[in-house]
Coordinates of C-alpha atoms and ligand atoms in Angstrom, one line a residue:
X1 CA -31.1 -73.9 54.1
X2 CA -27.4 -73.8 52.9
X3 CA -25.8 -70.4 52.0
X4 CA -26.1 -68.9 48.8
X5 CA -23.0 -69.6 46.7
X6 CA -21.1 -66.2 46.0
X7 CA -20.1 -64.9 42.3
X8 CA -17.5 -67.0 40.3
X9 CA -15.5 -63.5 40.9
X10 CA -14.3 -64.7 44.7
X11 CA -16.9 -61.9 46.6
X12 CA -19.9 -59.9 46.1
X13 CA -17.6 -56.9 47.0
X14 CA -15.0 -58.2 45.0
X15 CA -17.3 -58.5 41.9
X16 CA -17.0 -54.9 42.0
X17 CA -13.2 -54.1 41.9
X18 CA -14.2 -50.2 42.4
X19 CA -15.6 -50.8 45.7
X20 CA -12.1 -52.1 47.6
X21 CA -12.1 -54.2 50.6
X22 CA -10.3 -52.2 53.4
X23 CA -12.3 -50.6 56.3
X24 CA -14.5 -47.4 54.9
X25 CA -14.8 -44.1 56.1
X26 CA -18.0 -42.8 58.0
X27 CA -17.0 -39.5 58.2
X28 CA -19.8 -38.5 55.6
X29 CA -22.5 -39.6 58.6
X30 CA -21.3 -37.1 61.3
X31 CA -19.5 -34.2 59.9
X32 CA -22.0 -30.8 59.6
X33 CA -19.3 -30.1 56.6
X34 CA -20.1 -32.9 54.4
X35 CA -24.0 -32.4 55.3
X36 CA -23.3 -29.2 53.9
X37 CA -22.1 -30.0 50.7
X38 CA -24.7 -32.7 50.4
X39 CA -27.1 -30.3 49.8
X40 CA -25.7 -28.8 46.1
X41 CA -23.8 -32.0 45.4
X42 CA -26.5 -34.2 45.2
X43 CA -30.1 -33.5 46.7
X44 CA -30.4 -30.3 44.3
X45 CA -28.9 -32.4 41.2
X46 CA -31.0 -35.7 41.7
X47 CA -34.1 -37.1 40.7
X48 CA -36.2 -37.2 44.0
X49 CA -39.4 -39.2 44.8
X50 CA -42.3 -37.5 46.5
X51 CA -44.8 -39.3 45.9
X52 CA -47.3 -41.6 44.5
X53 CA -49.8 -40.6 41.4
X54 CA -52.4 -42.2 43.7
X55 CA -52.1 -39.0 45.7
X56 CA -53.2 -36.8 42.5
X57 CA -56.4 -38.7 42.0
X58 CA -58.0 -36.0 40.5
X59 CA -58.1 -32.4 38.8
X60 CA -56.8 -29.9 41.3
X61 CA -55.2 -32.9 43.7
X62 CA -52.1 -31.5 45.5
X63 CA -49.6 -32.0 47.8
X64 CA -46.8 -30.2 49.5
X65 CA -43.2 -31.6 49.9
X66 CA -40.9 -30.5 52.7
X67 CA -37.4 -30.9 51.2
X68 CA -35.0 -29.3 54.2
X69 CA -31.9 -30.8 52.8
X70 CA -32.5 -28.8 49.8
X71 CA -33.8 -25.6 51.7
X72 CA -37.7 -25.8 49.9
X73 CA -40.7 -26.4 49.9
X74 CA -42.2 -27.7 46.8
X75 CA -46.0 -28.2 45.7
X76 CA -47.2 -31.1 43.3
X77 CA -50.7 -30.6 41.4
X78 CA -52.4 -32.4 39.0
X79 CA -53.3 -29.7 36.6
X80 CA -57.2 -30.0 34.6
X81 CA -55.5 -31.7 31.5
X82 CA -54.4 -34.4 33.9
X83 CA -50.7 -33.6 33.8
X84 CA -48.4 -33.6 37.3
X85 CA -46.9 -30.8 37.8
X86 CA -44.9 -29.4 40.8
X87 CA -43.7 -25.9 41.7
X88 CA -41.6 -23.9 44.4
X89 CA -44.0 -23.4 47.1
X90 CA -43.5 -19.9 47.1
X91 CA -45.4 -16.6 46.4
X92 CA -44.3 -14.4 43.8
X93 CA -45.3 -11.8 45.4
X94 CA -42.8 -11.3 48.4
X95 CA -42.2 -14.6 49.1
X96 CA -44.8 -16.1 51.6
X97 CA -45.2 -20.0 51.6
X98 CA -48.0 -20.5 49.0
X99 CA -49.4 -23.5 50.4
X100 CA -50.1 -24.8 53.7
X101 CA -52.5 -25.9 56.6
X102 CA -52.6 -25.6 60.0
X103 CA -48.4 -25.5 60.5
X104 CA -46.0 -24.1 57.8
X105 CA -43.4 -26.2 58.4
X106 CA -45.8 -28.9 57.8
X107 CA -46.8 -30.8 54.5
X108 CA -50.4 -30.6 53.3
X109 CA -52.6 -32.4 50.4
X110 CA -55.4 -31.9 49.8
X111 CA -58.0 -30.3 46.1
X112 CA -58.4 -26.8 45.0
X113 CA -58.8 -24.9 41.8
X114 CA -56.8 -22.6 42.8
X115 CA -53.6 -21.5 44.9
X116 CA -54.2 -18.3 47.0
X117 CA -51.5 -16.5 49.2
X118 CA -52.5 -16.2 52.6
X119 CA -50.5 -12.9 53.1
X120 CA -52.0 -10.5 49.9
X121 CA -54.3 -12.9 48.3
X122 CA -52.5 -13.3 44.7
X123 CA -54.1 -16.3 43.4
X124 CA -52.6 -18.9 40.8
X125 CA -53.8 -21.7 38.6
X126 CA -52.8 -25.6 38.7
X127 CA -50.7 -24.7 35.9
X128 CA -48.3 -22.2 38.2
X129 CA -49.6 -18.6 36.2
X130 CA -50.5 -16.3 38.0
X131 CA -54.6 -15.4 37.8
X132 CA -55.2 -12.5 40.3
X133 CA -53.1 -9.7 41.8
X134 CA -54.4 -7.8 44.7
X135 CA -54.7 -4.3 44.1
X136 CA -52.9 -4.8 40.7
X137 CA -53.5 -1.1 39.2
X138 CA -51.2 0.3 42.1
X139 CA -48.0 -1.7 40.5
X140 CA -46.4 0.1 37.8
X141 CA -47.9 -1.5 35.3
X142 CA -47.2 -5.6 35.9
X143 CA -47.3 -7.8 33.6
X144 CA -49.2 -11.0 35.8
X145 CA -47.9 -13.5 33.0
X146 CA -44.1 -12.7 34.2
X147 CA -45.3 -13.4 37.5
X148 CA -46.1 -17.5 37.1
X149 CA -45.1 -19.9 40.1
X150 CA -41.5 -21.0 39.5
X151 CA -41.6 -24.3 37.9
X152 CA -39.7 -27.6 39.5
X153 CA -38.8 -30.4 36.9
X154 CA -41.0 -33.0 37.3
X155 CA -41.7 -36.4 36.0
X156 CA -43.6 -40.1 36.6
X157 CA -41.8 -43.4 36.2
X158 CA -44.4 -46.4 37.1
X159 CA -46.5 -44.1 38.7
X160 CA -44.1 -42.9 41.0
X161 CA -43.7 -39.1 40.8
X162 CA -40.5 -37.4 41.1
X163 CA -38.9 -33.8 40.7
X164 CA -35.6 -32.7 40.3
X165 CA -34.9 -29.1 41.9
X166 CA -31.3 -28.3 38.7
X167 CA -31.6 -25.6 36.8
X168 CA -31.1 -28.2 33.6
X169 CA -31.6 -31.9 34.7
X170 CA -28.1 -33.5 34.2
X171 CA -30.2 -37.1 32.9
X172 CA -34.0 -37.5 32.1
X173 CA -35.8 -39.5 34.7
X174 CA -35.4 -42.9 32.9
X175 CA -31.6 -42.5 31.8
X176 CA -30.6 -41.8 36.1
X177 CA -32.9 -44.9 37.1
X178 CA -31.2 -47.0 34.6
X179 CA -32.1 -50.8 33.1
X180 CA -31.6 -52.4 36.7
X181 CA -34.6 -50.6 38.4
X182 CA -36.7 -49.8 35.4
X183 CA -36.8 -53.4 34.7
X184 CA -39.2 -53.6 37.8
X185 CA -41.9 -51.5 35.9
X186 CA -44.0 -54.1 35.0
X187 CA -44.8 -54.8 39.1
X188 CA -48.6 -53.8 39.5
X189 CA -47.8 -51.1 41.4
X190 CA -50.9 -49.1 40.2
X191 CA -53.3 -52.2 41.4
X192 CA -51.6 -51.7 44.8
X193 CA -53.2 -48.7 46.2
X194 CA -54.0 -49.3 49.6
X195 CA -51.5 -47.6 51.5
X196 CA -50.7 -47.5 55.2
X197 CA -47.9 -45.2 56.1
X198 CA -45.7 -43.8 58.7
X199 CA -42.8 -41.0 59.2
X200 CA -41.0 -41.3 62.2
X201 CA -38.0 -38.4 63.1
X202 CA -34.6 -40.5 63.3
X203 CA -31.6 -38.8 65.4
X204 CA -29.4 -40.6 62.5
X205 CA -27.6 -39.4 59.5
X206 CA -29.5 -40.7 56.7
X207 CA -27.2 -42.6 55.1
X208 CA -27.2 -44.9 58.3
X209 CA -30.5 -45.7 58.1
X210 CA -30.3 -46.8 54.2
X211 CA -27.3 -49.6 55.9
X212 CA -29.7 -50.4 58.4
X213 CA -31.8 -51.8 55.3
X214 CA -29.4 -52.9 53.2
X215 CA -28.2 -55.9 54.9
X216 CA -30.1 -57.8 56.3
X217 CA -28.2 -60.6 57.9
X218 CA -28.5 -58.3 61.5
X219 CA -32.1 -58.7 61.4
X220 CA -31.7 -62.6 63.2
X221 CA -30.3 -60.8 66.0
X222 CA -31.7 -57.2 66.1
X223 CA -35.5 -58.2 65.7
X224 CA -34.7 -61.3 67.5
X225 CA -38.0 -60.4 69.7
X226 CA -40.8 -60.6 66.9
X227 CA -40.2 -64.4 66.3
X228 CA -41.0 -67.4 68.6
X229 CA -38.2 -69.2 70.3
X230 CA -37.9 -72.1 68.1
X231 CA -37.5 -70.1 65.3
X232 CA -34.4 -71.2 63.2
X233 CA -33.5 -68.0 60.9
X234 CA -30.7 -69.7 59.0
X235 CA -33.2 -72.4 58.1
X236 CA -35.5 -69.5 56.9
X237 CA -33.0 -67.9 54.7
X238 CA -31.7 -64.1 55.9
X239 CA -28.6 -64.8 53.7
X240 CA -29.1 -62.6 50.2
X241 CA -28.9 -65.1 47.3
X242 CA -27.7 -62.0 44.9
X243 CA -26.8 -58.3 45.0
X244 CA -26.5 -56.2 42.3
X245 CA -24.6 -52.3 41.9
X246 CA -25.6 -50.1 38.7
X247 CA -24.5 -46.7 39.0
X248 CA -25.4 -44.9 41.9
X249 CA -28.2 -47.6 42.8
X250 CA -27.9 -50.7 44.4
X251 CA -30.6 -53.8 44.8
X252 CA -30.6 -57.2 46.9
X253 CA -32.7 -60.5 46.8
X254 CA -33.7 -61.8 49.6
X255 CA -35.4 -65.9 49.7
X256 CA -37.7 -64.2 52.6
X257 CA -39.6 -65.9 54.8
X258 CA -42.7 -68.3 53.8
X259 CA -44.5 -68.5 56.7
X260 CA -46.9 -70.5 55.2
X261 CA -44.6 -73.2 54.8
X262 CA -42.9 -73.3 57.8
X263 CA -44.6 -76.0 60.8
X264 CA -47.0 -74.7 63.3
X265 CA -44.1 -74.3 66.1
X266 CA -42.5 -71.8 64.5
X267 CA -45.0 -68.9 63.7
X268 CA -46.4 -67.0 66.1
X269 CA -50.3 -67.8 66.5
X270 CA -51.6 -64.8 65.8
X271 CA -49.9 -64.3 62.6
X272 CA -51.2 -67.5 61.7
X273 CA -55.0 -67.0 62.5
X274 CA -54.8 -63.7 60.4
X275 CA -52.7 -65.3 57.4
X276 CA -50.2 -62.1 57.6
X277 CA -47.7 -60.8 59.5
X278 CA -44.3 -59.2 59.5
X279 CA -43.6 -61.2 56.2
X280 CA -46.9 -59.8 54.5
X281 CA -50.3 -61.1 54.3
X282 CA -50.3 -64.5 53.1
X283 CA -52.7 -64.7 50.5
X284 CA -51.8 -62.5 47.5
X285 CA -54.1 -60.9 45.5
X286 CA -56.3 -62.4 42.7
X287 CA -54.6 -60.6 39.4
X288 CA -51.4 -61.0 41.2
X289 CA -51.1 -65.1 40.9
X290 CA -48.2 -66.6 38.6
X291 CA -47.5 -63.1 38.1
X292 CA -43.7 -63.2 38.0
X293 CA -41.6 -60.0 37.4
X294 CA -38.0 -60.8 36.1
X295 CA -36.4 -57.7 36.9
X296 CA -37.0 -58.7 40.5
X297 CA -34.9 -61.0 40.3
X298 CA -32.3 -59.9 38.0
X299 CA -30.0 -62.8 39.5
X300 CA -32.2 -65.5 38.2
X301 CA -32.5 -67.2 41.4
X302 CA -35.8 -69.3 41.4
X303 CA -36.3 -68.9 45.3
X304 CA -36.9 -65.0 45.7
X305 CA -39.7 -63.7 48.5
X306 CA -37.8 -60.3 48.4
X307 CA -36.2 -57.5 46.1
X308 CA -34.8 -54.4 47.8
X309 CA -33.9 -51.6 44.7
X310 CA -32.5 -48.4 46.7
X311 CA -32.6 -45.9 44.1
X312 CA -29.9 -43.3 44.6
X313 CA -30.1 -41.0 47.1
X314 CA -32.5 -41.4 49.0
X315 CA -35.6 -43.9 47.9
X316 CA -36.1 -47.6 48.6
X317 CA -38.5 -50.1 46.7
X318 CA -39.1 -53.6 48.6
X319 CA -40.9 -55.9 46.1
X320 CA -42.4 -59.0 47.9
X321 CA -43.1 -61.9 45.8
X322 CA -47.0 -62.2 47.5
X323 CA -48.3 -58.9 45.9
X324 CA -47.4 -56.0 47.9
X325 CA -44.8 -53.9 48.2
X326 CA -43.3 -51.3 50.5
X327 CA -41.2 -48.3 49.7
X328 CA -38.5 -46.5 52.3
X329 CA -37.8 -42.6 52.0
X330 CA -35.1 -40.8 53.9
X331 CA -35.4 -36.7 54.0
X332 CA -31.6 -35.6 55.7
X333 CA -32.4 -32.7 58.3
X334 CA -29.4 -31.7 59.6
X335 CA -26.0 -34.3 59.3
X336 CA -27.2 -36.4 62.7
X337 CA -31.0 -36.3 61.9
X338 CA -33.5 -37.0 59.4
X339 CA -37.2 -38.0 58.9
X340 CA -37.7 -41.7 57.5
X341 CA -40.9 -42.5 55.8
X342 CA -42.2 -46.2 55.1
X343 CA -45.3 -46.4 53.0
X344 CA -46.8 -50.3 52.4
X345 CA -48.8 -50.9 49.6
X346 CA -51.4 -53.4 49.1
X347 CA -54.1 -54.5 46.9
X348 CA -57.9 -53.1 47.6
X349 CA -59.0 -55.8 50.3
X350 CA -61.5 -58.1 49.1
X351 CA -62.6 -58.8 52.2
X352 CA -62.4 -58.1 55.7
X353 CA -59.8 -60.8 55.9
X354 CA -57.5 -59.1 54.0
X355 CA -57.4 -56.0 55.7
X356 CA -56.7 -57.9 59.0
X357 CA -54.0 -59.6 57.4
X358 CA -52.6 -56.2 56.2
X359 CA -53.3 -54.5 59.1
X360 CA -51.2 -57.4 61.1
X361 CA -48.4 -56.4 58.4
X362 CA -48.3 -52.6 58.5
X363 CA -47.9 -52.6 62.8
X364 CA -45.7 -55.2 62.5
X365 CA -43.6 -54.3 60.0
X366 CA -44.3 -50.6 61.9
X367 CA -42.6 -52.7 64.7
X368 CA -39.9 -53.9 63.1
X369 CA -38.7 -50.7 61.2
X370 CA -38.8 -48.7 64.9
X371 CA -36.0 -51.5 65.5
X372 CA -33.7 -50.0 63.0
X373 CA -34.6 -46.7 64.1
X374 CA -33.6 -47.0 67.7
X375 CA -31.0 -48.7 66.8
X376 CA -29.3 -46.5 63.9
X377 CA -29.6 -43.9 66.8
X378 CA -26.9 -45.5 69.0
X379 CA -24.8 -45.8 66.0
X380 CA -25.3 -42.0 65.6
X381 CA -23.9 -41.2 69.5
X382 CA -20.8 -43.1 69.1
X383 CA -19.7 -42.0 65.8
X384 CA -20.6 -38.6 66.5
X385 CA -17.5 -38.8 69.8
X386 CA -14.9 -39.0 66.5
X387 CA -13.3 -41.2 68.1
X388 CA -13.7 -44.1 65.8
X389 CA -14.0 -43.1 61.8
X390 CA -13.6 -46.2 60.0
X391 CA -14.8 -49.6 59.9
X392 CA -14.7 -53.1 58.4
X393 CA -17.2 -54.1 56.4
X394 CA -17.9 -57.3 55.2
X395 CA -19.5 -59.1 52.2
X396 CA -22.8 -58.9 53.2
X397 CA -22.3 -55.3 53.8
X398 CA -20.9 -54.5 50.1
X399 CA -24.3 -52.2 49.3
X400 CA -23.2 -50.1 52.5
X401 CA -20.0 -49.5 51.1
X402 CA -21.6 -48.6 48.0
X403 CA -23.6 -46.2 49.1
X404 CA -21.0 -44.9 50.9
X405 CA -18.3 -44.4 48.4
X406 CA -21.5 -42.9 46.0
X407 CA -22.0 -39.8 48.4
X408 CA -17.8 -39.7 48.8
X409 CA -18.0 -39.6 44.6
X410 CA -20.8 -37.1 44.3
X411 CA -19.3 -34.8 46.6
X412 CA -15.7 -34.6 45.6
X413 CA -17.1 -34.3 41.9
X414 CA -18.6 -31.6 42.4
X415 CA -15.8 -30.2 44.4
X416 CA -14.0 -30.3 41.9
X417 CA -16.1 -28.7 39.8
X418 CA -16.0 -25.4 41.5
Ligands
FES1 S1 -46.6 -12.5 49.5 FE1 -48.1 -13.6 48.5 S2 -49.6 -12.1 48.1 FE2 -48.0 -11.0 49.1
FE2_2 FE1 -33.4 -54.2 60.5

């Protein structure tokens, strides 16, 4: 397959004058300063994605959020009138962690009527007021509807349930995701509910796991290993046919592999007794045929098997063009670690087929993403020495250097702010 022909402009980096061409500066992926700063600058002013309303399947459904880059803890509920609503996850009372399990640190789900402290017993309904105070005669004469859980801005765009921890959200949900990723919206995402997920703890700033997904032209020769011999990747098209920049959100197409297409020789076995593999399973579902979503491809390219839409900061949709999706989520921990979620979504299996086929996907794919993982890592031990603070990028790299010049933006705006 021949390379896709670049923009009339010269360069997909080009195409976006802003961007510039010289080496960029990774200094934002191993100084604790601009970690620091991260915090206010964007992960307290952004819309943030925490989950799916799948997760909230009925009255009194819950779950907790660990947000460290933020410093919080928040809790999501669907409240008896059916509405999604998320909170601090913290008692008014004198402070304790409202909700949690076995570990505090740890995130919990689960259904309840009810919220109860587990230090004084203060009790609060899914819609945050406060319903019970311990003892309550004995305090000087409280007022219990003053004493409500502390509300967290939250709303749902294609199911997809997000909170944003300003005082006064600077844009509504739908004005920050803009007309590039909101044009996906008509995806079946909410026919797509069988979910397989993972979270693995990366010793990686988080912003060098997002390049670790954003190109893909290294996969040939990082994941070299989960292909047969014969395989010829140029022939099965790693080169991106079209990326696009909006704001602070970036997407790329990908022509993916068909592995259904290619001869016998050049797909593993097993993957092909199963029908699906690292590439998906094979067969998409029954409502999902002819179904064809433009904003996927917003490039018009006819030949499209993938569509990666990282929505700024931290939250990556991968469309494929079989029926499933998969969606990447990077919490920052400290400024050389974070915890990287991958959730893959697929249709209800018909049959026990299909889950095979998924299953072959999700511990391949599993596979594949542990790649990146150990590999970001080394990234993280040089560049941590100093020694070495810029590098060349080139045009297949132009959503790194994107993403990068974003978080340089965010921060020295609101530098200059203060
Ligand atoms: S801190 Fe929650 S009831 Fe006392
Ligand atoms: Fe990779």
């Amino acid at each position: 397959m021949a390379r896709f022909p670049k923009p009339a402009e010269g360069s997909w980096t080009e195409h976006y004058p802003g961007l510039g061409t010289g080496p960029v500066s990774y200094a934002d992926s191993f100084t604790p300063e601009f970690f620091e700063l991260e915090r206010e600058a964007i992960f307290r002013r952004t819309w943030l994605h925490v989950g799916r309303v799948e997760q909230l399947a009925r009255a009194g459904s819950y779950f907790t959020k660990e947000i460290a880059v933020a410093r919080t803890s928040v809790v999501v509920v669907r409240d008896t009138d059916g509405k999604v609503r998320a909170f601090h996850n913290i008692c008014r009372h004198r402070g304790n962690k409202l909700v949690w399990t076995d570990f505090p640190q740890q995130e919990t789900s689960g259904v309840s009527r009810q919220m109860v402290c587990k230090y004084h017993g203060w009790r609060y309904g899914l819609d945050g007021a406060c319903t019970f105070v311990q003892q309550e005669s004995e305090f000087f004469d409280i007022d219990r509807a003053e004493y409500g859980l502390v509300p967290v801005h939250c709303d749902i765009w294609a199911g997809f349930i997000f909170i944003n921890l300003g005082r006064v959200p600077e844009q509504s949900l739908r004005e920050s995701l803009g007309p590039m990723v909101t044009a996906i919206e008509d995806y079946p995402f909410e026919r797509l509910t069988h979910r397989y997920g993972f979270r693995s703890s990366v010793a990686a700033n988080w912003k060098l796991m997002v390049d670790g997904l954003q190109e893909q032209y290294h996969a040939p020769i990082v994941h070299r290993n989960q292909r047969p011999e014969n395989f010829d990747a140029h022939a099965a098209g790693f080169e991106a046919p079209h990326y696009q920049i909006e704001g602070p959100h970036r997407m790329f197409n990908s022509p993916g592999i068909r592995p259904w297409e290619l001869p016998d020789d050049q797909i593993k076995p097993s993957e092909r007794l199963v029908r699906g593999g690292l590439f998906g399973p094979w067969d998409p579902p029954d409502f999902f045929a002819d179904t064809q979503v433009a904003g996927m491809r917003p490039g018009g390219h006819e030949r499209v098997g993938v569509a990666l839409f990282e929505i700024w900061p931290n939250f990556g949709i991968q469309l494929w063009e079989r029926g499933w999706y998969h969606t990447y989520q990077h919490w920052p921990t400290s400024h050389d670690s974070h915890i990287f979620e991958w959730n893959m979504y697929f249709a209800p299996p018909r049959h026990a087929s299909d889950l095979i086929a998924q299953e072959m996907t999700a511990v391949s794919l599993k596979e594949f993403a542990l790649q990146d993982d150990s590999l970001i890592e080394t990234i993280q031990l040089t560049l941590g020495s100093g020694g070495l603070t810029e590098f060349p990028l080139g045009d297949q790299e132009v959503l790194c250097r994107h993403l990068h010049k974003t978080a340089d933006e965010w921060i020295t705006e609101f530098k200059n702010r203060a």
